[in-house]
Short mmCIF file of C-alpha atoms and ligand atoms in Angstrom, two decimals:
data_model
loop_
_atom_site.label_atom_id
_atom_site.label_comp_id
_atom_site.label_asym_id
_atom_site.label_seq_id
_atom_site.Cartn_x
_atom_site.Cartn_y
_atom_site.Cartn_z
CA UNK A 108 -52.44 13.27 97.84
CA UNK A 109 -50.93 11.76 100.88
CA UNK A 110 -47.83 10.36 99.58
CA UNK A 111 -45.89 12.39 96.44
CA UNK A 112 -42.60 9.96 96.47
CA UNK A 113 -42.16 7.06 94.19
CA UNK A 114 -39.55 4.81 92.35
CA UNK A 115 -40.90 5.53 88.58
CA UNK A 116 -43.43 8.76 87.57
CA UNK A 117 -44.16 7.81 84.21
CA UNK A 118 -45.81 11.35 82.08
CA UNK A 119 -48.45 10.21 79.77
CA UNK A 120 -50.80 7.56 79.74
CA UNK A 121 -50.91 5.47 76.26
CA UNK A 122 -50.01 2.12 75.25
CA UNK A 123 -46.35 3.11 76.01
CA UNK A 124 -46.79 4.52 79.17
CA UNK A 125 -49.86 2.92 81.29
CA UNK A 126 -48.05 -0.36 80.38
CA UNK A 127 -44.33 0.31 81.57
CA UNK A 128 -46.61 1.36 84.96
CA UNK A 129 -47.75 -1.93 85.30
CA UNK A 130 -45.33 -3.64 84.38
CA UNK A 131 -43.01 -1.42 86.68
CA UNK A 132 -45.97 -2.40 89.52
CA UNK A 133 -45.83 -6.19 89.12
CA UNK A 134 -41.97 -5.73 89.66
CA UNK A 135 -42.31 -4.45 92.89
CA UNK A 136 -41.65 -0.15 92.19
CA UNK A 137 -44.16 2.23 93.43
CA UNK A 138 -45.68 3.80 90.50
CA UNK A 139 -47.92 7.56 89.34
CA UNK A 140 -49.08 7.44 86.04
CA UNK A 141 -49.69 11.26 85.14
CA UNK A 142 -52.45 11.39 82.13
CA UNK A 143 -53.98 15.22 81.29
CA UNK A 144 -56.69 13.84 79.08
CA UNK A 145 -57.68 10.13 78.34
CA UNK A 146 -55.95 6.91 80.54
CA UNK A 147 -55.01 4.96 76.93
CA UNK A 148 -54.13 7.45 75.06
CA UNK A 149 -54.51 8.20 71.47
CA UNK A 150 -54.51 4.39 70.81
CA UNK A 151 -57.27 3.57 72.57
CA UNK A 152 -59.52 7.29 72.78
CA UNK A 153 -58.83 8.74 69.79
CA UNK A 154 -56.57 6.52 67.22
CA UNK A 155 -56.16 2.42 66.94
CA UNK A 156 -58.50 1.18 68.72
CA UNK A 157 -62.21 3.34 67.83
CA UNK A 158 -60.67 3.58 64.06
CA UNK A 159 -61.27 -0.64 64.06
CA UNK A 160 -64.49 -0.11 65.48
CA UNK A 161 -65.18 2.34 62.33
CA UNK A 162 -63.83 0.34 60.31
CA UNK A 163 -65.66 -2.83 61.11
CA UNK A 164 -69.03 -1.40 60.65
CA UNK A 165 -67.98 -0.19 57.17
CA UNK A 166 -66.48 -3.80 57.04
CA UNK A 167 -70.21 -5.37 57.67
CA UNK A 168 -72.26 -2.60 55.10
CA UNK A 169 -69.61 -3.92 52.53
CA UNK A 170 -70.56 -7.80 53.24
CA UNK A 171 -74.30 -7.09 53.32
CA UNK A 172 -73.94 -5.60 50.26
CA UNK A 173 -71.86 -9.08 48.72
CA UNK A 174 -74.74 -11.29 50.41
CA UNK A 175 -76.19 -12.07 47.11
CA UNK A 176 -72.74 -13.73 46.66
CA UNK A 177 -72.99 -16.08 49.38
CA UNK A 178 -76.93 -17.19 48.68
CA UNK A 179 -78.19 -14.52 50.84
CA UNK A 180 -80.18 -11.37 50.74
CA UNK A 181 -80.33 -8.34 52.56
CA UNK A 182 -82.51 -5.40 51.59
CA UNK A 183 -82.08 -1.89 51.85
CA UNK A 184 -79.24 -2.24 53.60
CA UNK A 185 -78.45 1.13 54.87
CA UNK A 186 -76.44 2.34 58.00
CA UNK A 187 -76.64 5.48 60.56
CA UNK A 188 -73.24 7.55 60.59
CA UNK A 189 -74.09 8.99 64.02
CA UNK A 190 -75.05 4.73 65.74
CA UNK A 191 -71.42 4.15 64.03
CA UNK A 192 -69.88 6.65 65.72
CA UNK A 193 -71.92 5.86 69.28
CA UNK A 194 -70.62 3.04 68.86
CA UNK A 195 -67.14 3.29 68.08
CA UNK A 196 -67.13 6.31 71.00
CA UNK A 197 -68.14 3.01 73.25
CA UNK A 198 -65.68 0.85 72.51
CA UNK A 199 -63.16 3.63 73.56
CA UNK A 200 -64.83 4.34 76.97
CA UNK A 201 -64.46 0.90 77.43
CA UNK A 202 -60.42 0.36 76.91
CA UNK A 203 -60.52 3.92 78.58
CA UNK A 204 -61.92 2.49 82.01
CA UNK A 205 -60.13 -0.87 81.20
CA UNK A 206 -57.23 1.27 81.73
CA UNK A 207 -58.88 2.45 85.47
CA UNK A 208 -58.79 -1.14 86.49
CA UNK A 209 -56.18 -2.68 85.22
CA UNK A 210 -54.17 0.66 88.00
CA UNK A 211 -56.14 -0.24 90.62
CA UNK A 212 -55.29 -3.52 90.51
CA UNK A 213 -51.85 -3.11 89.61
CA UNK A 214 -51.45 -0.83 92.86
CA UNK A 215 -50.66 1.90 90.51
CA UNK A 216 -51.58 5.55 91.56
CA UNK A 217 -53.10 7.27 88.38
CA UNK A 218 -53.08 10.73 89.02
CA UNK A 219 -55.08 13.26 86.53
CA UNK A 220 -53.15 16.38 85.05
CA UNK A 221 -50.63 18.44 82.92
CA UNK A 222 -46.72 17.06 84.29
CA UNK A 223 -43.74 18.58 83.81
CA UNK A 224 -40.25 17.39 84.53
CA UNK A 225 -38.69 20.51 86.85
CA UNK A 226 -35.43 19.40 87.85
CA UNK A 227 -33.66 15.74 88.29
CA UNK A 228 -35.81 13.73 89.98
CA UNK A 229 -38.86 15.94 90.30
CA UNK A 230 -42.13 16.32 88.17
CA UNK A 231 -44.69 18.69 88.41
CA UNK A 232 -48.54 18.06 87.94
CA UNK A 233 -51.09 20.45 87.05
CA UNK A 234 -54.16 18.87 88.81
CA UNK A 235 -58.12 20.94 89.41
CA UNK A 236 -57.05 21.01 92.37
CA UNK A 237 -53.74 23.00 92.12
CA UNK A 238 -49.72 21.85 91.80
CA UNK A 239 -48.46 18.59 92.99
CA UNK A 240 -44.71 17.79 93.01
CA UNK A 241 -43.99 14.26 92.82
CA UNK A 242 -40.31 12.77 93.41
CA UNK A 243 -38.79 9.35 91.90
CA UNK A 244 -35.56 8.62 90.96
CA UNK A 245 -36.67 7.59 87.48
CA UNK A 246 -39.00 9.44 84.71
CA UNK A 247 -40.41 7.85 82.01
CA UNK A 248 -41.48 10.71 78.70
CA UNK A 249 -44.21 8.75 77.09
CA UNK A 250 -46.43 12.36 76.22
CA UNK A 251 -47.16 10.62 72.25
CA UNK A 252 -47.99 12.39 69.77
CA UNK A 253 -50.26 14.31 67.64
CA UNK A 254 -51.66 15.16 63.97
CA UNK A 255 -48.64 17.36 61.66
CA UNK A 256 -50.49 20.09 60.46
CA UNK A 257 -48.86 21.80 57.17
CA UNK A 258 -49.07 25.32 56.28
CA UNK A 259 -52.01 26.87 54.68
CA UNK A 260 -53.74 22.90 55.10
CA UNK A 261 -54.46 23.40 58.65
CA UNK A 262 -57.30 21.26 60.17
CA UNK A 263 -60.16 23.83 61.24
CA UNK A 264 -62.50 21.16 62.35
CA UNK A 265 -65.67 22.57 59.89
CA UNK A 266 -64.45 22.35 55.87
CA UNK A 267 -60.88 20.57 56.67
CA UNK A 268 -60.39 17.36 59.93
CA UNK A 269 -57.82 16.16 61.36
CA UNK A 270 -58.33 12.49 62.31
CA UNK A 271 -59.34 13.49 65.42
CA UNK A 272 -62.38 15.20 63.50
CA UNK A 273 -62.97 12.03 61.33
CA UNK A 274 -63.42 9.97 64.22
CA UNK A 275 -66.45 12.09 65.13
CA UNK A 276 -67.74 13.63 62.08
CA UNK A 277 -70.46 16.69 62.38
CA UNK A 278 -71.69 15.02 58.85
CA UNK A 279 -70.97 12.37 56.01
CA UNK A 280 -68.49 14.02 53.56
CA UNK A 281 -70.29 14.22 49.88
CA UNK A 282 -67.26 14.39 48.47
CA UNK A 283 -64.20 13.82 50.45
CA UNK A 284 -60.36 14.63 50.00
CA UNK A 285 -57.88 12.83 51.93
CA UNK A 286 -54.41 13.87 52.16
CA UNK A 287 -51.54 11.81 52.71
CA UNK A 288 -51.72 8.10 52.46
CA UNK A 289 -50.32 6.50 55.45
CA UNK A 290 -51.86 4.25 57.53
CA UNK A 291 -53.90 6.53 58.91
CA UNK A 292 -54.93 8.16 55.70
CA UNK A 293 -55.87 4.93 53.92
CA UNK A 294 -57.64 3.79 56.43
CA UNK A 295 -59.81 6.84 57.08
CA UNK A 296 -60.63 6.88 52.58
CA UNK A 297 -61.49 3.64 53.25
CA UNK A 298 -64.34 3.87 55.86
CA UNK A 299 -65.51 6.96 54.15
CA UNK A 300 -65.70 5.68 50.85
CA UNK A 301 -67.28 2.52 52.02
CA UNK A 302 -70.20 3.95 53.47
CA UNK A 303 -70.25 5.74 49.52
CA UNK A 304 -68.61 9.20 50.01
CA UNK A 305 -66.99 10.02 46.37
CA UNK A 306 -63.29 9.39 47.59
CA UNK A 307 -60.04 11.12 46.27
CA UNK A 308 -56.21 10.18 48.15
CA UNK A 309 -53.33 12.77 47.40
CA UNK A 310 -50.33 11.74 47.68
CA UNK A 311 -46.84 13.50 47.54
CA UNK A 312 -44.90 10.20 47.11
CA UNK A 313 -44.89 8.03 43.92
CA UNK A 314 -46.94 4.83 45.55
CA UNK A 315 -49.80 4.27 48.11
CA UNK A 316 -48.65 3.28 51.00
CA UNK A 317 -45.18 4.94 50.40
CA UNK A 318 -43.61 2.70 52.94
CA UNK A 319 -44.87 -0.63 51.79
CA UNK A 320 -43.20 -2.84 49.12
CA UNK A 321 -43.73 -1.70 46.00
CA UNK A 322 -45.54 -5.09 44.85
CA UNK A 323 -48.20 -4.53 47.52
CA UNK A 324 -48.52 -0.39 46.69
CA UNK A 325 -49.49 -1.43 43.50
CA UNK A 326 -52.06 -4.20 44.51
CA UNK A 327 -53.78 -2.21 47.11
CA UNK A 328 -54.09 0.98 45.09
CA UNK A 329 -55.93 -1.25 41.56
CA UNK A 330 -57.96 -2.59 44.66
CA UNK A 331 -58.56 0.87 45.72
CA UNK A 332 -59.20 2.19 42.67
CA UNK A 333 -62.15 -0.50 41.69
CA UNK A 334 -63.78 0.25 44.49
CA UNK A 335 -63.99 4.08 43.25
CA UNK A 336 -61.26 5.20 45.13
CA UNK A 337 -59.21 7.96 42.87
CA UNK A 338 -55.70 8.21 43.43
CA UNK A 339 -53.48 10.66 43.02
CA UNK A 340 -49.70 10.07 43.05
CA UNK A 341 -46.89 12.04 42.86
CA UNK A 342 -48.67 14.69 43.63
CA UNK A 343 -48.56 17.85 46.06
CA UNK A 344 -51.77 20.08 48.03
CA UNK A 345 -50.79 23.68 47.10
CA UNK A 346 -53.47 24.98 49.07
CA UNK A 347 -57.29 24.79 50.00
CA UNK A 348 -59.20 27.84 49.32
CA UNK A 349 -62.63 27.78 51.63
CA UNK A 350 -65.73 29.07 51.47
CA UNK A 351 -68.60 28.70 52.94
CA UNK A 352 -69.60 24.58 52.52
CA UNK A 353 -66.05 23.89 50.57
CA UNK A 354 -62.94 23.65 50.20
CA UNK A 355 -61.21 24.10 46.04
CA UNK A 356 -57.70 22.23 46.82
CA UNK A 357 -55.08 23.30 44.34
CA UNK A 358 -52.64 20.39 43.30
CA UNK A 359 -49.31 19.67 41.25
CA UNK A 360 -47.96 17.30 40.04
CA UNK A 361 -45.21 17.15 37.05
CA UNK A 362 -45.31 21.02 37.28
CA UNK A 363 -49.00 20.97 36.16
CA UNK A 364 -51.81 22.79 38.38
CA UNK A 365 -55.59 21.89 39.15
CA UNK A 366 -57.83 22.67 41.05
CA UNK A 367 -60.83 20.50 42.52
CA UNK A 368 -63.79 21.24 44.73
CA UNK A 369 -64.48 19.15 48.02
CA UNK A 370 -66.96 19.53 50.98
CA UNK A 371 -64.04 17.78 53.28
CA UNK A 372 -60.58 17.40 53.41
CA UNK A 373 -59.39 14.94 55.86
CA UNK A 374 -55.25 15.92 56.42
CA UNK A 375 -53.12 12.75 57.12
CA UNK A 376 -49.55 14.43 56.64
CA UNK A 377 -48.38 12.32 59.65
CA UNK A 378 -47.27 13.01 63.34
CA UNK A 379 -45.54 15.54 66.09
CA UNK A 380 -43.72 14.85 68.87
CA UNK A 381 -45.85 16.27 72.15
CA UNK A 382 -42.54 17.35 73.45
CA UNK A 383 -42.75 21.25 74.46
CA UNK A 384 -44.12 22.45 77.96
CA UNK A 385 -42.59 18.77 79.49
CA UNK A 386 -39.21 20.93 80.46
CA UNK A 387 -37.42 17.97 78.31
CA UNK A 388 -34.72 20.82 76.59
CA UNK A 389 -34.41 22.25 80.10
CA UNK A 390 -33.14 18.71 81.48
CA UNK A 391 -31.15 18.94 78.32
CA UNK A 392 -32.70 16.28 76.76
CA UNK A 393 -31.90 15.94 73.46
CA UNK A 394 -34.45 16.67 70.43
CA UNK A 395 -34.44 16.51 66.47
CA UNK A 396 -37.48 17.10 64.81
CA UNK A 397 -39.92 16.75 67.43
CA UNK A 398 -38.73 13.49 68.77
CA UNK A 399 -36.67 13.04 71.84
CA UNK A 400 -33.28 10.93 70.98
CA UNK A 401 -32.82 7.80 72.56
CA UNK A 402 -30.76 5.01 72.68
CA UNK A 403 -31.42 1.33 72.02
CA UNK A 404 -32.62 1.19 76.06
CA UNK A 405 -34.63 4.68 75.33
CA UNK A 406 -32.55 6.28 77.68
CA UNK A 407 -32.52 10.13 76.97
CA UNK A 408 -28.79 9.97 77.39
CA UNK A 409 -30.38 12.37 81.04
CA UNK A 410 -29.42 10.40 83.55
CA UNK A 411 -33.35 9.20 85.26
CA UNK A 412 -34.90 9.88 82.10
CA UNK A 413 -35.96 7.58 79.68
CA UNK A 414 -38.73 8.58 76.36
CA UNK A 415 -40.78 5.68 75.20
CA UNK A 416 -43.43 5.18 72.34
CA UNK A 417 -44.24 8.09 69.49
CA UNK A 418 -42.32 10.94 71.25
CA UNK A 419 -39.21 8.78 70.87
CA UNK A 420 -37.71 7.00 67.32
CA UNK A 421 -40.36 5.23 64.93
CA UNK A 422 -42.06 3.33 63.88
CA UNK A 423 -44.67 5.40 65.75
CA UNK A 424 -46.63 2.68 66.51
CA UNK A 425 -48.62 1.15 69.76
CA UNK A 426 -46.66 -2.12 70.52
CA UNK A 427 -44.08 -0.11 69.52
CA UNK A 428 -44.85 2.03 72.79
CA UNK A 429 -45.74 -0.85 74.68
CA UNK A 430 -42.49 -2.92 74.41
CA UNK A 431 -40.52 -0.05 74.97
CA UNK A 432 -42.07 -0.28 78.20
CA UNK A 433 -42.22 -2.94 78.98
CA UNK A 434 -38.27 -3.29 78.13
CA UNK A 435 -37.66 0.21 80.05
CA UNK A 436 -40.18 -1.02 83.64
CA UNK A 437 -37.51 -4.22 83.39
CA UNK A 438 -34.69 -2.56 83.36
CA UNK A 439 -35.48 0.53 85.69
CA UNK A 440 -35.77 -2.19 88.07
CA UNK A 441 -32.75 -4.30 87.48
CA UNK A 442 -33.36 -6.83 85.04
CA UNK A 443 -31.40 -7.23 81.58
CA UNK A 444 -33.92 -6.75 79.14
CA UNK A 445 -33.16 -6.90 75.11
CA UNK A 446 -33.24 -3.91 73.21
CA UNK A 447 -36.17 -3.80 70.44
CA UNK A 448 -35.15 -4.71 67.27
CA UNK A 449 -37.27 -1.82 64.77
CA UNK A 450 -36.82 -4.31 61.80
CA UNK A 451 -38.71 -7.22 63.33
CA UNK A 452 -41.90 -4.84 64.50
CA UNK A 453 -44.96 -5.38 62.46
CA UNK A 454 -46.99 -2.06 60.58
CA UNK A 455 -50.45 -3.35 60.10
CA UNK A 456 -53.40 -1.15 57.84
CA UNK A 457 -57.47 -2.05 58.48
CA UNK A 458 -57.92 -0.26 55.46
CA UNK A 459 -60.51 -2.43 52.71
CA UNK A 460 -57.85 -4.91 51.28
CA UNK A 461 -56.02 -4.77 54.68
CA UNK A 462 -52.24 -4.26 54.54
CA UNK A 463 -49.50 -5.77 56.85
CA UNK A 464 -45.63 -6.11 56.77
CA UNK A 465 -42.55 -6.74 59.11
CA UNK A 466 -38.64 -6.43 57.67
CA UNK A 467 -37.14 -5.20 54.75
CA UNK A 468 -39.31 -4.16 51.65
CA UNK A 469 -37.66 -6.14 48.46
CA UNK A 470 -36.20 -3.09 47.16
CA UNK A 471 -34.48 -1.94 50.69
CA UNK A 472 -33.31 -5.33 50.93
CA UNK A 473 -31.42 -4.88 47.88
CA UNK A 474 -30.33 -1.40 49.13
CA UNK A 475 -28.64 -2.62 51.82
CA UNK A 476 -26.79 -5.44 49.33
CA UNK A 477 -28.70 -8.18 50.20
CA UNK A 478 -28.52 -11.16 47.15
CA UNK A 479 -32.31 -12.11 48.05
CA UNK A 480 -34.52 -15.06 47.02
CA UNK A 481 -38.32 -13.34 46.49
CA UNK A 482 -41.44 -15.40 46.89
CA UNK A 483 -44.78 -14.52 45.83
CA UNK A 484 -48.44 -16.09 46.22
CA UNK A 485 -51.84 -15.02 45.62
CA UNK A 486 -54.44 -15.55 47.35
CA UNK A 487 -56.49 -17.08 44.19
CA UNK A 488 -54.62 -20.41 45.03
CA UNK A 489 -55.97 -21.10 48.73
CA UNK A 490 -58.86 -22.43 49.28
CA UNK A 491 -59.78 -20.82 52.09
CA UNK A 492 -59.39 -17.62 50.53
CA UNK A 493 -61.89 -18.57 48.05
CA UNK A 494 -64.07 -20.15 50.33
CA UNK A 495 -64.51 -17.19 52.37
CA UNK A 496 -65.35 -15.15 49.17
CA UNK A 497 -61.42 -13.63 49.93
CA UNK A 498 -59.31 -14.07 46.53
CA UNK A 499 -57.65 -11.07 45.97
CA UNK A 500 -54.30 -10.56 47.66
CA UNK A 501 -50.73 -11.44 48.13
CA UNK A 502 -48.60 -12.22 49.88
CA UNK A 503 -44.82 -11.95 49.58
CA UNK A 504 -41.52 -13.14 51.23
CA UNK A 505 -37.89 -11.57 50.92
CA UNK A 506 -35.27 -13.68 52.36
CA UNK A 507 -31.35 -13.52 52.67
CA UNK A 508 -30.28 -16.20 48.99
CA UNK A 509 -26.74 -16.56 51.44
CA UNK A 510 -28.21 -17.37 54.92
CA UNK A 511 -31.84 -18.51 54.31
CA UNK A 512 -32.77 -15.36 56.93
CA UNK A 513 -36.24 -13.93 56.08
CA UNK A 514 -35.87 -10.44 55.33
CA UNK A 515 -38.85 -9.34 55.17
CA UNK A 516 -42.70 -10.21 54.46
CA UNK A 517 -45.32 -8.44 53.22
CA UNK A 518 -48.87 -8.95 52.62
CA UNK A 519 -52.14 -7.56 50.96
CA UNK A 520 -55.92 -9.52 51.77
CA UNK A 521 -58.04 -10.22 53.93
CA UNK A 522 -57.22 -10.96 57.40
CA UNK A 523 -53.20 -10.26 56.63
CA UNK A 524 -53.02 -7.79 59.87
CA UNK A 525 -53.62 -11.31 61.92
CA UNK A 526 -51.30 -13.41 60.52
CA UNK A 527 -48.15 -11.28 60.13
CA UNK A 528 -47.49 -12.16 63.43
CA UNK A 529 -46.46 -15.57 62.53
CA UNK A 530 -43.47 -13.49 60.35
CA UNK A 531 -43.13 -11.67 62.70
CA UNK A 532 -42.58 -14.53 65.44
CA UNK A 533 -39.79 -16.35 62.55
CA UNK A 534 -38.08 -12.88 62.29
CA UNK A 535 -37.77 -12.50 66.62
CA UNK A 536 -36.41 -16.51 66.89
CA UNK A 537 -33.67 -15.98 63.43
CA UNK A 538 -35.77 -18.43 61.55
CA UNK A 539 -34.55 -19.91 57.77
CA UNK A 540 -35.92 -20.73 55.12
CA UNK A 541 -36.02 -24.48 55.95
CA UNK A 542 -37.68 -24.08 59.35
CA UNK A 543 -40.25 -22.19 57.63
CA UNK A 544 -40.95 -24.93 54.57
CA UNK A 545 -40.67 -27.55 57.68
CA UNK A 546 -43.36 -25.85 59.73
CA UNK A 547 -46.97 -27.75 58.94
CA UNK A 548 -49.55 -25.60 58.36
CA UNK A 549 -53.21 -26.38 59.60
CA UNK A 550 -55.78 -26.52 56.00
CA UNK A 551 -58.08 -25.24 55.45
CA UNK A 552 -57.00 -22.43 56.74
CA UNK A 553 -55.32 -18.42 55.22
CA UNK A 554 -51.83 -18.91 56.46
CA UNK A 555 -51.26 -21.70 54.63
CA UNK A 556 -50.61 -18.91 52.02
CA UNK A 557 -47.88 -17.53 54.41
CA UNK A 558 -46.05 -21.14 53.36
CA UNK A 559 -46.78 -21.29 49.73
CA UNK A 560 -45.11 -18.05 49.81
CA UNK A 561 -41.62 -18.98 51.46
CA UNK A 562 -41.64 -22.31 49.31
CA UNK A 563 -41.99 -19.67 46.31
CA UNK A 564 -38.88 -18.19 47.41
CA UNK A 565 -37.13 -21.19 46.58
CA UNK A 566 -39.37 -22.38 43.35
CA UNK A 567 -41.28 -25.16 45.13
CA UNK A 568 -44.53 -23.89 46.07
CA UNK A 569 -47.48 -26.01 45.21
CA UNK A 570 -50.68 -24.15 44.20
CA UNK A 571 -49.67 -22.09 41.57
C1 FAD B 191 -56.30 7.01 63.86
C2 FAD B 191 -54.94 6.72 64.52
C3 FAD B 191 -55.14 5.57 64.03
C4 FAD B 191 -54.28 4.55 64.73
N1 FAD B 191 -54.13 3.50 64.72
C5 FAD B 191 -53.10 2.69 64.89
C6 FAD B 191 -53.21 0.98 65.07
O1 FAD B 191 -53.96 0.61 64.12
N2 FAD B 191 -51.45 0.17 65.27
C7 FAD B 191 -50.84 0.76 65.69
O2 FAD B 191 -49.72 0.55 66.66
N3 FAD B 191 -51.52 2.66 65.84
C8 FAD B 191 -51.88 3.01 65.29
N4 FAD B 191 -52.03 4.86 65.79
C9 FAD B 191 -50.66 5.11 66.12
C10 FAD B 191 -50.35 4.86 68.36
O3 FAD B 191 -52.37 5.39 68.45
C11 FAD B 191 -49.78 5.21 68.86
O4 FAD B 191 -48.42 4.99 68.28
C12 FAD B 191 -49.75 5.16 70.22
O5 FAD B 191 -50.78 5.44 70.37
C13 FAD B 191 -48.40 5.62 70.79
O6 FAD B 191 -48.35 5.44 72.37
P1 FAD B 191 -47.78 6.63 73.18
O7 FAD B 191 -47.81 6.58 74.28
O8 FAD B 191 -46.31 6.59 72.73
O9 FAD B 191 -48.40 7.56 73.28
P2 FAD B 191 -50.27 8.36 73.01
O10 FAD B 191 -51.24 7.56 73.18
O11 FAD B 191 -50.65 9.56 72.34
O12 FAD B 191 -50.23 8.97 74.59
C14 FAD B 191 -50.07 9.95 75.27
C15 FAD B 191 -50.57 10.06 76.75
O13 FAD B 191 -50.14 11.31 77.04
C16 FAD B 191 -50.68 12.30 77.62
N5 FAD B 191 -49.67 13.41 77.99
C17 FAD B 191 -49.35 14.30 76.88
N6 FAD B 191 -48.28 15.36 77.25
C18 FAD B 191 -48.73 15.20 78.86
C19 FAD B 191 -48.08 15.91 79.68
N7 FAD B 191 -47.42 16.82 79.76
N8 FAD B 191 -48.98 15.48 81.25
C20 FAD B 191 -49.64 14.40 81.51
N9 FAD B 191 -50.29 13.55 80.03
C21 FAD B 191 -49.33 14.30 78.78
C22 FAD B 191 -51.34 12.34 76.39
O14 FAD B 191 -52.81 13.06 76.80
C23 FAD B 191 -51.69 11.23 75.74
O15 FAD B 191 -52.49 10.52 76.29
C24 FAD B 191 -52.74 5.31 65.21
C25 FAD B 191 -53.07 6.86 65.33
C26 FAD B 191 -53.69 7.06 64.99
C27 FAD B 191 -54.33 9.12 65.41
#
């Protein structure tokens, strides 16, 4: 490379890094983005996007089995797992190619290689052709995260999978154990269960999707069980005995140990930040349990080094990573961006039924000392949901009784991942119950349930 001096070097081209690079380039900075594997990071290649492609196939397959309900007929509905996976990989490849195009358009220099901060303002990159040294006043570390591995439950790619293996399966699991019922675990459980795997989900906490509101977790659990999933809560996997073609899982619940055989296990027990080998500790950057400690502007405390996305604080979501990327790029370019409010970032899980939420759960709102008003509205009371054949779901809203601030919104059911943004905008604009009640929602839409839930919090719901 001829020119190795930049205003900004971004390490990692996931949704944090590539978005930061584009925004900084838009603001006139000379930017390089270094990536060791795939442009687009985990999200586009091994996370958000390919999982949604798989889940879409499962959803269509599920709807094919419901054809009769809609006056249609589908004979002999079946699937080809290789073709489903091929489509998912094709979608990921298309997205990855899109980033290449965006970098070119915005004049971001993309460098494929492994980067390490060697000194203040200096990044050494190992590429296929050898080592290159880049200089830049500012460095954004956006190296993301990988699957957490627990001792004894490590993935082997054959019997025990991480999300990477589960995205490109070597076979269709017959009897599947999913360890962990967070978003990643439940999405894979939903996918394989819909395709016919006999699926068990084990969760150490007292409910599935443990970060969600307890009413939403309970509703989702009932739906998963109706679909044939077995859910073990307050249960720990003590060990996995691996033999040819089978794994014996040892479960412990309430002091009692039981065992069960599976042919496939997916371990989805969280993530660890990619903090190693990047020179962070040598530069004095503080790390707390595999994540970089940052302030509200993603500053690490070491001048000229920022950390964004999964390597920094929760929530570990693509849209949070991207928003931090934009914020830091603007900060470096001399603008005055707003810091991110983690409580206004929605979380979406694309299982069947979908789950989406923003802000405080009922328990967290009470713990925080709020006097609250709670509204609930079931999907069965909404004409569009019934017409769509999607009458199973719930919308729950939580307000500060004193000020009318929307503290939290929680949804389970069809299309809720598309609807939650309405409440996110409400929170960003610091909307109160009155403004939400005075908003006219189009009919017939499922969004009317969002209105009804707000009305319900104040005893004014119309359709229940
Ligand atoms: C199965 C799965 C499903 C998910 N679904 C969703 C979802 O639906 N919605 C959602 O919001 N989030 C989802 N996530 C989480 C989401 O993928 C992450 O939050 C997001 O990718 C984080 O972005 P990032 O830019 O911080 O890191 P990453 O996307 O992890 O990107 C980091 C990049 O840095 C590169 N890198 C690391 N070290 C170096 C180095 N030394 N030199 C050069 N490059 C380096 C890596 O190769 C990687 O490409 C999912 C995750 C998984 C695993």
